[in-house]
Tab-separated table of C-alpha atoms and ligand atoms in Angstrom:
chain	number	residue	atom	x	y	z
R	13	UNK	CA	174.145	137.676	237.224
R	14	UNK	CA	170.350	139.877	236.805
R	15	UNK	CA	167.786	137.940	234.680
R	16	UNK	CA	168.444	139.838	231.768
R	17	UNK	CA	171.993	139.326	231.091
R	18	UNK	CA	171.044	135.246	232.090
R	19	UNK	CA	168.621	135.107	229.660
R	20	UNK	CA	171.132	136.655	227.077
R	21	UNK	CA	173.887	134.453	228.183
R	22	UNK	CA	171.629	132.043	227.404
R	23	UNK	CA	170.700	133.336	224.146
R	24	UNK	CA	174.766	133.356	223.489
R	25	UNK	CA	175.243	129.711	224.053
R	26	UNK	CA	171.947	128.512	222.342
R	27	UNK	CA	173.571	130.407	218.877
R	28	UNK	CA	176.860	129.065	219.823
R	29	UNK	CA	175.262	125.276	219.857
R	30	UNK	CA	173.344	126.280	216.866
R	31	UNK	CA	176.466	127.205	215.255
R	32	UNK	CA	178.804	124.321	215.882
R	33	UNK	CA	176.106	122.016	215.103
R	34	UNK	CA	175.501	123.322	211.743
R	35	UNK	CA	179.559	122.919	211.222
R	36	UNK	CA	179.281	119.680	211.670
R	37	UNK	CA	176.365	118.961	209.328
R	38	UNK	CA	178.325	121.063	206.542
R	39	UNK	CA	181.412	118.665	207.397
R	40	UNK	CA	179.410	115.116	207.330
R	41	UNK	CA	177.171	116.529	203.745
R	42	UNK	CA	178.319	117.289	200.639
R	43	UNK	CA	176.109	120.276	198.956
R	44	UNK	CA	175.977	122.464	195.732
R	45	UNK	CA	174.669	125.645	195.830
R	46	UNK	CA	172.679	125.799	191.995
R	47	UNK	CA	171.828	129.301	190.974
R	48	UNK	CA	169.073	128.150	187.857
R	49	UNK	CA	167.466	129.800	185.544
R	50	UNK	CA	165.685	127.163	184.211
R	51	UNK	CA	162.140	127.409	184.154
R	52	UNK	CA	160.976	123.515	183.472
R	53	UNK	CA	159.520	121.913	186.235
R	54	UNK	CA	161.133	118.640	184.034
R	55	UNK	CA	164.466	119.628	185.629
R	56	UNK	CA	163.111	117.680	188.814
R	57	UNK	CA	163.911	114.406	187.845
R	58	UNK	CA	167.639	115.889	186.668
R	59	UNK	CA	168.997	117.066	190.099
R	60	UNK	CA	167.392	114.063	192.185
R	61	UNK	CA	169.607	111.626	189.920
R	62	UNK	CA	172.745	113.286	190.798
R	63	UNK	CA	172.310	113.688	194.459
R	64	UNK	CA	171.251	109.622	194.404
R	65	UNK	CA	174.500	109.106	192.389
R	66	UNK	CA	176.436	111.156	194.070
R	67	UNK	CA	175.558	112.106	197.305
R	68	UNK	CA	175.556	115.417	196.974
R	69	UNK	CA	172.667	117.278	197.810
R	70	UNK	CA	171.495	120.554	195.807
R	71	UNK	CA	170.334	123.779	197.474
R	72	UNK	CA	168.360	126.312	194.401
R	73	UNK	CA	167.564	129.019	194.211
R	74	UNK	CA	165.265	129.874	190.951
R	75	UNK	CA	165.281	133.250	189.299
R	76	UNK	CA	165.132	134.547	185.834
R	77	UNK	CA	168.663	135.453	183.895
R	78	UNK	CA	168.767	138.979	184.691
R	79	UNK	CA	167.831	138.167	188.745
R	80	UNK	CA	170.789	135.755	188.848
R	81	UNK	CA	173.068	137.708	187.153
R	82	UNK	CA	172.467	140.988	189.354
R	83	UNK	CA	172.465	138.701	192.703
R	84	UNK	CA	175.554	137.357	191.918
R	85	UNK	CA	177.159	140.568	191.428
R	86	UNK	CA	175.559	142.220	194.652
R	87	UNK	CA	177.457	139.182	196.770
R	88	UNK	CA	180.522	139.679	194.932
R	89	UNK	CA	182.743	136.932	196.352
R	90	UNK	CA	180.614	136.184	199.403
R	91	UNK	CA	178.501	134.609	197.157
R	92	UNK	CA	177.402	130.529	198.007
R	93	UNK	CA	176.898	129.875	194.274
R	94	UNK	CA	178.513	127.298	193.059
R	95	UNK	CA	176.849	126.784	189.527
R	96	UNK	CA	174.721	128.786	187.436
R	97	UNK	CA	172.363	127.747	185.022
R	98	UNK	CA	171.177	130.132	181.870
R	99	UNK	CA	169.302	129.990	179.634
R	100	UNK	CA	170.730	131.840	176.578
R	101	UNK	CA	174.310	132.800	174.842
R	102	UNK	CA	173.547	136.530	174.877
R	103	UNK	CA	172.561	136.096	178.874
R	104	UNK	CA	176.114	133.516	178.976
R	105	UNK	CA	177.983	136.427	177.410
R	106	UNK	CA	177.129	138.972	179.458
R	107	UNK	CA	178.056	137.001	183.268
R	108	UNK	CA	181.140	136.505	181.200
R	109	UNK	CA	181.783	140.072	180.885
R	110	UNK	CA	180.884	140.971	184.093
R	111	UNK	CA	183.285	138.473	185.404
R	112	UNK	CA	181.071	135.904	187.298
R	113	UNK	CA	181.957	132.704	186.406
R	114	UNK	CA	185.427	131.047	186.520
R	115	UNK	CA	187.389	128.616	183.724
R	116	UNK	CA	186.561	125.225	183.583
R	117	UNK	CA	189.154	122.478	182.652
R	118	UNK	CA	187.828	119.354	182.593
R	119	UNK	CA	188.708	116.345	179.557
R	120	UNK	CA	184.938	115.018	179.982
R	121	UNK	CA	183.516	118.383	178.888
R	122	UNK	CA	186.147	118.788	176.047
R	123	UNK	CA	185.619	115.824	174.720
R	124	UNK	CA	181.305	115.447	175.249
R	125	UNK	CA	180.700	119.178	174.388
R	126	UNK	CA	181.400	120.707	170.862
R	127	UNK	CA	183.583	123.569	170.847
R	128	UNK	CA	181.132	125.116	169.221
R	129	UNK	CA	179.439	125.420	172.094
R	130	UNK	CA	181.775	126.308	174.698
R	131	UNK	CA	182.105	130.256	175.527
R	132	UNK	CA	184.778	132.451	177.437
R	133	UNK	CA	187.427	130.291	175.812
R	134	UNK	CA	190.918	130.605	178.065
R	135	UNK	CA	194.221	128.667	178.354
R	136	UNK	CA	192.693	127.825	181.437
R	137	UNK	CA	189.411	126.206	180.021
R	138	UNK	CA	186.344	127.822	178.912
R	139	UNK	CA	184.058	129.860	181.291
R	140	UNK	CA	180.956	128.369	180.343
R	141	UNK	CA	179.329	125.094	178.557
R	142	UNK	CA	176.489	124.853	176.097
R	143	UNK	CA	174.137	121.810	177.945
R	144	UNK	CA	171.073	121.762	175.565
R	145	UNK	CA	170.073	123.067	172.001
R	146	UNK	CA	166.931	124.373	170.797
R	147	UNK	CA	166.148	125.819	166.877
R	148	UNK	CA	164.656	128.766	166.690
R	149	UNK	CA	161.832	127.368	164.132
R	150	UNK	CA	159.302	129.172	161.216
R	151	UNK	CA	155.606	128.394	162.555
R	152	UNK	CA	153.171	129.439	159.629
R	153	UNK	CA	150.023	128.759	158.855
R	154	UNK	CA	149.883	125.778	156.603
R	155	UNK	CA	146.405	127.059	155.115
R	156	UNK	CA	147.749	130.300	153.815
R	157	UNK	CA	151.641	129.483	152.910
R	158	UNK	CA	153.460	126.523	151.294
R	159	UNK	CA	157.098	126.454	152.819
R	160	UNK	CA	158.805	127.454	150.143
R	161	UNK	CA	157.496	130.838	151.117
R	162	UNK	CA	158.777	130.827	154.724
R	163	UNK	CA	161.721	128.463	154.614
R	164	UNK	CA	164.531	130.962	155.636
R	165	UNK	CA	165.363	133.703	158.152
R	166	UNK	CA	165.571	136.248	154.978
R	167	UNK	CA	162.314	135.778	153.541
R	168	UNK	CA	160.087	137.196	156.776
R	169	UNK	CA	161.738	140.539	155.877
R	170	UNK	CA	160.264	140.098	152.654
R	171	UNK	CA	156.862	142.622	151.260
R	172	UNK	CA	154.884	139.409	150.519
R	173	UNK	CA	154.675	138.757	153.871
R	174	UNK	CA	153.441	142.059	154.917
R	175	UNK	CA	150.792	142.344	158.158
R	176	UNK	CA	151.601	138.926	158.329
R	177	UNK	CA	154.516	138.098	161.247
R	178	UNK	CA	153.866	137.626	164.959
R	179	UNK	CA	157.060	137.374	167.299
R	180	UNK	CA	158.130	138.519	170.676
R	181	UNK	CA	159.990	141.874	172.075
R	182	UNK	CA	162.739	142.049	169.899
R	183	UNK	CA	165.444	142.850	173.483
R	184	UNK	CA	164.659	139.486	174.542
R	185	UNK	CA	167.641	137.191	174.383
R	186	UNK	CA	166.395	134.810	172.176
R	187	UNK	CA	165.609	137.447	169.523
R	188	UNK	CA	169.504	139.316	170.197
R	189	UNK	CA	170.389	135.683	169.726
R	190	UNK	CA	169.078	135.182	166.290
R	191	UNK	CA	169.544	138.545	165.433
R	192	UNK	CA	173.430	137.930	166.350
R	193	UNK	CA	173.264	135.114	164.613
R	194	UNK	CA	172.405	137.386	161.368
R	195	UNK	CA	174.697	139.967	162.131
R	196	UNK	CA	177.717	136.779	161.461
R	197	UNK	CA	176.109	136.012	158.523
R	198	UNK	CA	174.918	138.756	156.931
R	199	UNK	CA	177.272	141.798	157.985
R	200	UNK	CA	175.544	145.016	159.677
R	201	UNK	CA	174.138	146.159	156.909
R	202	UNK	CA	172.371	144.150	155.459
R	203	UNK	CA	170.988	142.949	159.029
R	204	UNK	CA	169.648	146.129	159.862
R	205	UNK	CA	167.581	146.248	156.493
R	206	UNK	CA	166.468	142.660	157.330
R	207	UNK	CA	165.229	144.040	160.927
R	208	UNK	CA	163.420	146.885	159.007
R	209	UNK	CA	161.822	144.536	156.711
R	210	UNK	CA	160.917	142.234	159.595
R	211	UNK	CA	159.074	145.496	161.140
R	212	UNK	CA	157.181	146.472	158.652
R	213	UNK	CA	155.833	142.893	158.397
R	214	UNK	CA	154.482	142.829	161.438
R	215	UNK	CA	150.527	141.555	162.110
R	216	UNK	CA	150.867	143.391	165.670
R	217	UNK	CA	152.771	144.870	168.058
R	218	UNK	CA	155.153	142.218	169.855
R	219	UNK	CA	153.847	140.896	172.667
R	220	UNK	CA	154.083	137.915	174.774
R	221	UNK	CA	156.561	134.915	174.445
R	222	UNK	CA	156.784	132.314	172.255
R	223	UNK	CA	154.199	130.379	172.925
R	224	UNK	CA	151.710	132.915	172.348
R	225	UNK	CA	153.162	133.607	168.673
R	226	UNK	CA	152.615	129.865	167.869
R	227	UNK	CA	149.156	130.632	169.127
R	228	UNK	CA	148.716	133.620	166.737
R	229	UNK	CA	148.763	131.358	164.012
R	230	UNK	CA	147.027	128.493	165.030
R	231	UNK	CA	143.784	131.443	165.567
R	232	UNK	CA	144.274	133.174	162.601
R	233	UNK	CA	145.768	136.503	163.636
R	234	UNK	CA	149.331	136.002	162.159
R	235	UNK	CA	150.585	134.032	158.994
R	236	UNK	CA	153.689	133.246	160.414
R	237	UNK	CA	155.280	133.099	163.217
R	238	UNK	CA	158.877	132.868	165.215
R	239	UNK	CA	159.459	130.137	167.956
R	240	UNK	CA	162.293	127.911	170.438
R	241	UNK	CA	161.523	124.618	169.323
R	242	UNK	CA	161.044	122.969	172.742
R	243	UNK	CA	157.471	125.598	173.088
R	244	UNK	CA	156.076	123.894	169.310
R	245	UNK	CA	157.283	120.532	170.900
R	246	UNK	CA	155.392	121.251	173.919
R	247	UNK	CA	152.339	122.012	172.428
R	248	UNK	CA	152.689	119.172	169.978
R	249	UNK	CA	153.026	116.834	172.907
R	250	UNK	CA	149.890	118.063	175.211
R	251	UNK	CA	146.799	116.464	175.379
R	252	UNK	CA	144.648	119.511	175.930
R	253	UNK	CA	141.852	119.614	172.940
R	254	UNK	CA	142.888	123.303	172.110
R	255	UNK	CA	146.371	122.714	172.222
R	256	UNK	CA	145.535	119.620	169.814
R	257	UNK	CA	143.347	121.913	167.481
R	258	UNK	CA	146.333	124.615	167.383
R	259	UNK	CA	148.343	121.767	166.305
R	260	UNK	CA	146.501	121.015	163.094
R	261	UNK	CA	146.369	124.600	161.926
R	262	UNK	CA	150.482	125.504	161.914
R	263	UNK	CA	153.208	124.190	160.289
R	264	UNK	CA	156.924	124.223	161.121
R	265	UNK	CA	160.273	124.608	159.117
R	266	UNK	CA	163.720	124.699	159.583
R	267	UNK	CA	164.738	127.907	158.208
R	268	UNK	CA	168.165	128.363	155.787
R	269	UNK	CA	168.550	124.281	154.921
R	270	UNK	CA	169.931	125.351	151.509
R	271	UNK	CA	172.356	127.764	152.944
R	272	UNK	CA	173.805	128.131	156.541
R	273	UNK	CA	171.380	126.386	158.915
R	274	UNK	CA	169.334	127.118	161.714
R	275	UNK	CA	169.406	129.151	164.503
R	276	UNK	CA	170.149	127.093	167.532
R	277	UNK	CA	170.821	128.808	171.065
R	278	UNK	CA	171.982	126.894	174.084
R	279	UNK	CA	170.942	126.509	177.518
R	280	UNK	CA	174.336	126.153	179.660
R	281	UNK	CA	176.272	125.938	182.671
R	282	UNK	CA	178.797	127.917	184.853
R	283	UNK	CA	180.808	127.560	187.740
R	284	UNK	CA	180.845	130.774	190.057
R	285	UNK	CA	183.549	132.692	190.356
R	286	UNK	CA	183.809	132.349	194.068
R	287	UNK	CA	182.056	128.733	194.154
R	288	UNK	CA	183.472	127.336	197.318
R	289	UNK	CA	182.394	124.041	196.595
R	290	UNK	CA	184.722	124.088	193.514
R	291	UNK	CA	184.550	119.790	192.719
R	292	UNK	CA	180.878	119.527	193.445
R	293	UNK	CA	180.380	121.852	190.849
R	294	UNK	CA	182.862	120.821	187.866
R	295	UNK	CA	181.209	117.210	188.919
R	296	UNK	CA	177.750	118.321	188.443
R	297	UNK	CA	178.574	120.047	184.863
R	298	UNK	CA	180.234	116.990	183.885
R	299	UNK	CA	176.659	114.887	184.829
R	300	UNK	CA	174.582	117.527	182.550
R	301	UNK	CA	177.283	116.764	179.824
R	302	UNK	CA	176.311	112.700	180.126
R	303	UNK	CA	173.741	110.650	178.054
R	304	UNK	CA	171.336	110.545	180.764
R	305	UNK	CA	170.955	114.025	181.558
R	306	UNK	CA	171.287	114.468	177.657
R	307	UNK	CA	168.352	112.177	177.636
R	308	UNK	CA	166.851	114.607	180.275
R	309	UNK	CA	167.032	117.566	178.546
R	310	UNK	CA	165.496	116.147	175.303
R	311	UNK	CA	162.489	113.834	176.487
R	312	UNK	CA	161.520	116.301	179.824
R	313	UNK	CA	162.030	119.745	177.603
R	314	UNK	CA	162.368	119.067	174.698
R	315	UNK	CA	165.005	120.540	173.872
R	316	UNK	CA	167.915	118.729	171.402
R	317	UNK	CA	171.040	117.080	173.004
R	318	UNK	CA	174.187	118.866	172.855
R	319	UNK	CA	176.177	115.608	172.892
R	320	UNK	CA	175.682	113.645	169.674
R	321	UNK	CA	175.795	110.120	171.155
R	322	UNK	CA	172.820	110.970	173.438
R	323	UNK	CA	169.491	109.408	171.701
R	324	UNK	CA	165.992	111.280	171.700
R	325	UNK	CA	163.087	109.128	171.577
R	326	UNK	CA	160.654	112.446	172.240
R	327	UNK	CA	158.252	111.644	169.701
R	328	UNK	CA	157.624	115.302	169.437
R	329	UNK	CA	161.486	116.217	168.399
R	330	UNK	CA	161.123	112.537	165.919
R	331	UNK	CA	158.298	114.012	163.954
R	332	UNK	CA	159.938	116.883	163.815
R	333	UNK	CA	162.734	115.454	161.894
R	334	UNK	CA	167.004	116.033	161.308
R	335	UNK	CA	167.877	119.694	159.846
R	336	UNK	CA	170.806	121.642	159.030
R	337	UNK	CA	172.098	123.613	162.305
R	338	UNK	CA	174.694	126.561	161.413
R	339	UNK	CA	177.701	126.177	163.131
R	340	UNK	CA	179.038	130.008	164.438
R	341	UNK	CA	180.311	129.993	167.734
R	342	UNK	CA	177.670	130.471	169.884
R	343	UNK	CA	180.010	132.618	171.592
R	344	UNK	CA	180.798	135.030	168.623
R	345	UNK	CA	176.306	135.489	168.512
R	346	UNK	CA	176.276	136.451	172.303
R	347	UNK	CA	179.100	139.300	171.395
R	348	UNK	CA	177.247	140.560	169.009
R	349	UNK	CA	174.258	141.029	170.642
R	350	UNK	CA	175.440	144.406	171.979
R	351	UNK	CA	175.515	146.118	168.356
R	352	UNK	CA	172.004	144.376	167.738
R	353	UNK	CA	170.554	145.654	170.336
R	354	UNK	CA	171.779	149.195	169.152
R	355	UNK	CA	170.374	148.690	165.522
R	356	UNK	CA	166.036	147.573	166.859
R	357	UNK	CA	166.195	151.103	168.879
R	358	UNK	CA	167.571	152.418	165.189
R	359	UNK	CA	164.447	150.466	163.517
R	360	UNK	CA	161.912	150.561	165.764
R	361	UNK	CA	161.985	147.572	167.190
R	362	UNK	CA	160.506	146.950	170.751
M	12	FE	FE1	162.155	129.703	177.279
């Protein structure tokens, strides 16, 4: 054998040994492949606790929601993904429509997670489960307005608020879901009128995230803004002097307390259509619904637990107080977002 062929043989044998040993590792160690769009550092403890109690190691791939959905589609049946975590009902609905999940039947999940927060319900179980909720609240300049001026989503479109409203892009899923909820409550004609009113009231063209809208209120550029509750709570808990000063300037209202309740959205989990570690995946979803995990969502990331019995001691959430939440099925809200996007194009909501 010439030296080149020997080297080649050597490389082949090395490869075979490597394959064999990785197979052995797999046989000993239970793993779970997680595709996550949750962008919160505090989730580390959530995952570590699961590994500690079950011995199942988590391989995590993080990307934004759109990136995860595109990747799952591209990978098809060869995808290593077992569990998918997405933020927002609109995106979970999208994943369900694209056939990226599989139904899960679990007595634990059905007992712990209210039906309102389960999506893609089939006789074989739900395709996804909400694990935490967030309210879409109104933040306003308390020097300029009284709560009664801004205590419903409807009022944000009233002529009295002309030039006052700051809001992120209408096409962002947080807004698409809010508007999808409005479509459920108001019907198509009134929803489109309302969206037109929001555009007419804008203080500036939509830009930035929810926190930028809150800062806009604090700086005086806007009189009123829309934000997810956890961004508000994060600012309220911040020790930075500029955040403390900002928190002094704005007040928060949970809209529509005297009608259908404040719009709430979810962050949720699904088992991937082609999961190779299905049992571990279901086990992880059940873990997310446990009181321990539910408290991580609340205390670590300022979200609301989806399980009613999981009490939170988060000081910001406690000070924001209890509120009446809407009860529309969150899957229906997700389904409405396609129609809403067309309305946004018509009314020029960027
Ligand atoms: Fe967010």
